[in-house]
Amino acid sequence: MKKTLTAIILSLAAAATLSLGMAACGNPDDGTPAGATNGLEYTLSDDGTYYTLAGIGTATETEIIIPETYRDLPVTEIEADAFRSNKDITAVTIPASITTIGPAVFNDCSSLESVTFEGDELDSLGNFAFINCTSLTEIALPEGIPTIGTYTFSGCSNLTAITIPASVTSIEASAFTLCNRLATINYRGSRTQWAGIDIADQNEALYEANINYNS
């Protein structure tokens, strides 16, 4: 009986030690708010005031919900190439806290069908951001971005509709090349504002689509 009791006590002590060890190492999902995707990879800014989403990390979900905060600090950027060539992601929700999306973030995410921006402001959208997202059918860009960069939507062969904010003043070369199914542009500005946008070469799809102004 004493031996059995001793064995039980030792077993419980070992379990407690293991638990403490795991807590010391840290839970990779710790700090992610409820409802957001666990396991994503983050980088803390040099000044320690915000996080950048760096990659898919250990996340296995196909519908990614990026949190506004991580470990009680805002998530304000998505790093270049963060989800590049990920073939599993089908949907992404981007919170209002994100102000910068780096280059090639969703480059060649061929299963990506839906991108939802929860906020009304976005300061920067990187070149190649959605290149070759062949399953993407429509997207609404938030206000704030001044430029749709080179190859941003190039190769989005099933893109049929896009909402472009009035803040856009230039669309760089090949931003919409090979977007052969683009049929509808919902532009949030006026016809006069659209005429003032500097549209570079290799964006023929923009001239062939129907444009709805102030929408």
GROMACS .gro file of C-alpha atoms in nm:
model
  215
    1MET     CA    1   0.000   0.000   0.000
    2LYS     CA    2   0.281   0.236   0.094
    3LYS     CA    3   0.458   0.155  -0.233
    4THR     CA    4   0.141   0.227  -0.429
    5LEU     CA    5   0.087   0.558  -0.247
    6THR     CA    6   0.449   0.656  -0.304
    7ALA     CA    7   0.418   0.576  -0.675
    8ILE     CA    8   0.106   0.790  -0.704
    9ILE     CA    9   0.274   1.083  -0.528
   10LEU     CA   10   0.581   1.057  -0.750
   11SER     CA   11   0.360   1.039  -1.058
   12LEU     CA   12   0.168   1.351  -0.956
   13ALA     CA   13   0.493   1.534  -0.880
   14ALA     CA   14   0.632   1.443  -1.221
   15ALA     CA   15   0.315   1.563  -1.391
   16ALA     CA   16   0.330   1.892  -1.200
   17THR     CA   17   0.694   1.940  -1.296
   18LEU     CA   18   0.616   1.871  -1.662
   19SER     CA   19   0.327   2.115  -1.650
   20LEU     CA   20   0.547   2.387  -1.502
   21GLY     CA   21   0.813   2.319  -1.764
   22MET     CA   22   0.562   2.355  -2.044
   23ALA     CA   23   0.435   2.679  -1.894
   24ALA     CA   24   0.789   2.813  -1.877
   25CYS     CA   25   0.846   2.730  -2.243
   26GLY     CA   26   0.528   2.914  -2.333
   27ASN     CA   27   0.222   2.818  -2.533
   28PRO     CA   28   0.258   2.915  -2.902
   29ASP     CA   29  -0.112   3.006  -2.904
   30ASP     CA   30  -0.091   3.220  -2.590
   31GLY     CA   31  -0.184   3.581  -2.645
   32THR     CA   32  -0.419   3.527  -2.939
   33PRO     CA   33  -0.767   3.669  -2.869
   34ALA     CA   34  -1.068   3.440  -2.884
   35GLY     CA   35  -1.210   3.403  -3.232
   36ALA     CA   36  -0.880   3.466  -3.411
   37THR     CA   37  -0.656   3.204  -3.570
   38ASN     CA   38  -0.412   3.039  -3.331
   39GLY     CA   39  -0.054   2.957  -3.420
   40LEU     CA   40   0.026   3.246  -3.654
   41GLU     CA   41   0.381   3.379  -3.636
   42TYR     CA   42   0.452   3.734  -3.515
   43THR     CA   43   0.750   3.966  -3.485
   44LEU     CA   44   0.770   4.232  -3.214
   45SER     CA   45   0.870   4.579  -3.331
   46ASP     CA   46   1.207   4.719  -3.227
   47ASP     CA   47   1.042   4.969  -2.996
   48GLY     CA   48   0.818   4.702  -2.846
   49THR     CA   49   0.492   4.879  -2.924
   50TYR     CA   50   0.331   4.661  -3.193
   51TYR     CA   51   0.349   4.326  -3.370
   52THR     CA   52   0.394   4.237  -3.736
   53LEU     CA   53   0.233   3.922  -3.870
   54ALA     CA   54   0.529   3.730  -4.008
   55GLY     CA   55   0.382   3.406  -4.137
   56ILE     CA   56   0.149   3.109  -4.112
   57GLY     CA   57   0.348   2.960  -3.823
   58THR     CA   58   0.180   2.644  -3.693
   59ALA     CA   59  -0.171   2.746  -3.796
   60THR     CA   60  -0.361   2.477  -3.985
   61GLU     CA   61  -0.692   2.652  -4.047
   62THR     CA   62  -0.787   2.731  -4.405
   63GLU     CA   63  -0.993   3.037  -4.309
   64ILE     CA   64  -0.749   3.276  -4.143
   65ILE     CA   65  -0.873   3.541  -3.902
   66ILE     CA   66  -0.592   3.782  -3.815
   67PRO     CA   67  -0.631   3.936  -3.468
   68GLU     CA   68  -0.625   4.308  -3.397
   69THR     CA   69  -0.399   4.244  -3.099
   70TYR     CA   70  -0.145   3.985  -2.992
   71ARG     CA   71  -0.024   3.970  -2.632
   72ASP     CA   72  -0.213   4.292  -2.569
   73LEU     CA   73  -0.029   4.489  -2.839
   74PRO     CA   74  -0.174   4.592  -3.178
   75VAL     CA   75  -0.098   4.393  -3.491
   76THR     CA   76  -0.039   4.667  -3.748
   77GLU     CA   77   0.148   4.510  -4.040
   78ILE     CA   78   0.164   4.195  -4.250
   79GLU     CA   79   0.523   4.118  -4.344
   80ALA     CA   80   0.636   4.059  -4.703
   81ASP     CA   81   0.581   3.701  -4.823
   82ALA     CA   82   0.389   3.614  -4.505
   83PHE     CA   83   0.157   3.365  -4.677
   84ARG     CA   84   0.342   3.328  -5.005
   85SER     CA   85   0.264   3.009  -5.203
   86ASN     CA   86   0.030   2.874  -4.936
   87LYS     CA   87  -0.209   2.644  -5.121
   88ASP     CA   88  -0.442   2.574  -4.827
   89ILE     CA   89  -0.577   2.918  -4.734
   90THR     CA   90  -0.926   2.984  -4.873
   91ALA     CA   91  -1.025   3.298  -4.681
   92VAL     CA   92  -0.855   3.577  -4.487
   93THR     CA   93  -1.006   3.839  -4.256
   94ILE     CA   94  -0.783   4.144  -4.208
   95PRO     CA   95  -0.861   4.357  -3.901
   96ALA     CA   96  -0.887   4.735  -3.884
   97SER     CA   97  -0.556   4.752  -3.696
   98ILE     CA   98  -0.360   4.652  -4.008
   99THR     CA   99  -0.229   4.960  -4.189
  100THR     CA  100   0.045   4.804  -4.402
  101ILE     CA  101   0.042   4.495  -4.621
  102GLY     CA  102   0.388   4.412  -4.749
  103PRO     CA  103   0.493   4.291  -5.095
  104ALA     CA  104   0.389   3.945  -5.214
  105VAL     CA  105   0.197   3.866  -4.895
  106PHE     CA  106  -0.051   3.640  -5.076
  107ASN     CA  107   0.164   3.570  -5.382
  108ASP     CA  108   0.050   3.246  -5.548
  109CYS     CA  109  -0.212   3.159  -5.285
  110SER     CA  110  -0.406   2.975  -5.550
  111SER     CA  111  -0.690   2.857  -5.321
  112LEU     CA  112  -0.763   3.202  -5.175
  113GLU     CA  113  -1.126   3.287  -5.256
  114SER     CA  114  -1.217   3.560  -5.009
  115VAL     CA  115  -1.039   3.860  -4.855
  116THR     CA  116  -1.229   4.070  -4.603
  117PHE     CA  117  -1.102   4.405  -4.475
  118GLU     CA  118  -1.272   4.494  -4.146
  119GLY     CA  119  -1.135   4.850  -4.141
  120ASP     CA  120  -1.189   5.154  -4.359
  121GLU     CA  121  -0.825   5.259  -4.380
  122LEU     CA  122  -0.513   5.102  -4.530
  123ASP     CA  123  -0.195   5.305  -4.579
  124SER     CA  124   0.005   5.071  -4.800
  125LEU     CA  125  -0.054   4.768  -5.022
  126GLY     CA  126   0.267   4.609  -5.146
  127ASN     CA  127   0.359   4.511  -5.500
  128PHE     CA  128   0.272   4.153  -5.599
  129ALA     CA  129   0.037   4.134  -5.298
  130PHE     CA  130  -0.223   3.912  -5.467
  131ILE     CA  131  -0.042   3.798  -5.780
  132ASN     CA  132  -0.166   3.462  -5.913
  133CYS     CA  133  -0.449   3.429  -5.663
  134THR     CA  134  -0.641   3.237  -5.925
  135SER     CA  135  -0.943   3.153  -5.705
  136LEU     CA  136  -1.007   3.514  -5.598
  137THR     CA  137  -1.330   3.638  -5.758
  138GLU     CA  138  -1.387   3.976  -5.593
  139ILE     CA  139  -1.225   4.212  -5.346
  140ALA     CA  140  -1.303   4.550  -5.189
  141LEU     CA  141  -0.999   4.761  -5.104
  142PRO     CA  142  -1.034   5.008  -4.814
  143GLU     CA  143  -0.964   5.379  -4.837
  144GLY     CA  144  -0.617   5.518  -4.774
  145ILE     CA  145  -0.392   5.345  -5.024
  146PRO     CA  146  -0.250   5.592  -5.280
  147THR     CA  147  -0.117   5.332  -5.522
  148ILE     CA  148  -0.204   4.990  -5.656
  149GLY     CA  149   0.146   4.865  -5.724
  150THR     CA  150   0.299   4.667  -6.003
  151TYR     CA  151   0.165   4.312  -6.043
  152THR     CA  152  -0.062   4.350  -5.739
  153PHE     CA  153  -0.346   4.153  -5.900
  154SER     CA  154  -0.163   4.014  -6.201
  155GLY     CA  155  -0.272   3.663  -6.290
  156CYS     CA  156  -0.594   3.677  -6.087
  157SER     CA  157  -0.765   3.506  -6.376
  158ASN     CA  158  -1.104   3.464  -6.205
  159LEU     CA  159  -1.129   3.815  -6.059
  160THR     CA  160  -1.461   3.956  -6.179
  161ALA     CA  161  -1.518   4.255  -5.950
  162ILE     CA  162  -1.308   4.496  -5.747
  163THR     CA  163  -1.382   4.800  -5.533
  164ILE     CA  164  -1.116   5.070  -5.569
  165PRO     CA  165  -1.101   5.353  -5.313
  166ALA     CA  166  -1.102   5.721  -5.407
  167SER     CA  167  -0.764   5.759  -5.238
  168VAL     CA  168  -0.590   5.580  -5.527
  169THR     CA  169  -0.403   5.824  -5.753
  170SER     CA  170  -0.191   5.579  -5.950
  171ILE     CA  171  -0.209   5.222  -6.077
  172GLU     CA  172   0.132   5.091  -6.172
  173ALA     CA  173   0.234   4.877  -6.470
  174SER     CA  174   0.085   4.528  -6.494
  175ALA     CA  175  -0.118   4.568  -6.174
  176PHE     CA  176  -0.410   4.399  -6.349
  177THR     CA  177  -0.242   4.212  -6.631
  178LEU     CA  178  -0.403   3.875  -6.715
  179CYS     CA  179  -0.720   3.969  -6.526
  180ASN     CA  180  -0.923   3.870  -6.829
  181ARG     CA  181  -1.253   3.819  -6.646
  182LEU     CA  182  -1.262   4.154  -6.468
  183ALA     CA  183  -1.610   4.284  -6.549
  184THR     CA  184  -1.697   4.534  -6.275
  185ILE     CA  185  -1.506   4.814  -6.104
  186ASN     CA  186  -1.681   4.983  -5.813
  187TYR     CA  187  -1.498   5.311  -5.775
  188ARG     CA  188  -1.564   5.514  -5.462
  189GLY     CA  189  -1.483   5.843  -5.627
  190SER     CA  190  -1.632   6.042  -5.913
  191ARG     CA  191  -1.588   6.001  -6.287
  192THR     CA  192  -1.360   6.307  -6.284
  193GLN     CA  193  -1.143   6.157  -6.010
  194TRP     CA  194  -1.114   5.831  -6.203
  195ALA     CA  195  -1.002   6.018  -6.511
  196GLY     CA  196  -0.725   6.174  -6.303
  197ILE     CA  197  -0.573   5.841  -6.197
  198ASP     CA  198  -0.235   5.772  -6.356
  199ILE     CA  199  -0.284   5.425  -6.506
  200ALA     CA  200   0.035   5.270  -6.641
  201ASP     CA  201   0.072   5.018  -6.925
  202GLN     CA  202  -0.046   4.657  -6.924
  203ASN     CA  203  -0.372   4.733  -6.744
  204GLU     CA  204  -0.609   4.680  -7.036
  205ALA     CA  205  -0.859   4.501  -6.811
  206LEU     CA  206  -0.942   4.832  -6.643
  207TYR     CA  207  -1.055   4.983  -6.972
  208GLU     CA  208  -1.271   4.687  -7.066
  209ALA     CA  209  -1.460   4.662  -6.735
  210ASN     CA  210  -1.781   4.844  -6.645
  211ILE     CA  211  -1.713   5.122  -6.391
  212ASN     CA  212  -1.964   5.222  -6.125
  213TYR     CA  213  -1.875   5.562  -5.981
  214ASN     CA  214  -1.932   5.680  -5.623
  215SER     CA  215  -2.002   5.324  -5.514
   0.00000   0.00000   0.00000
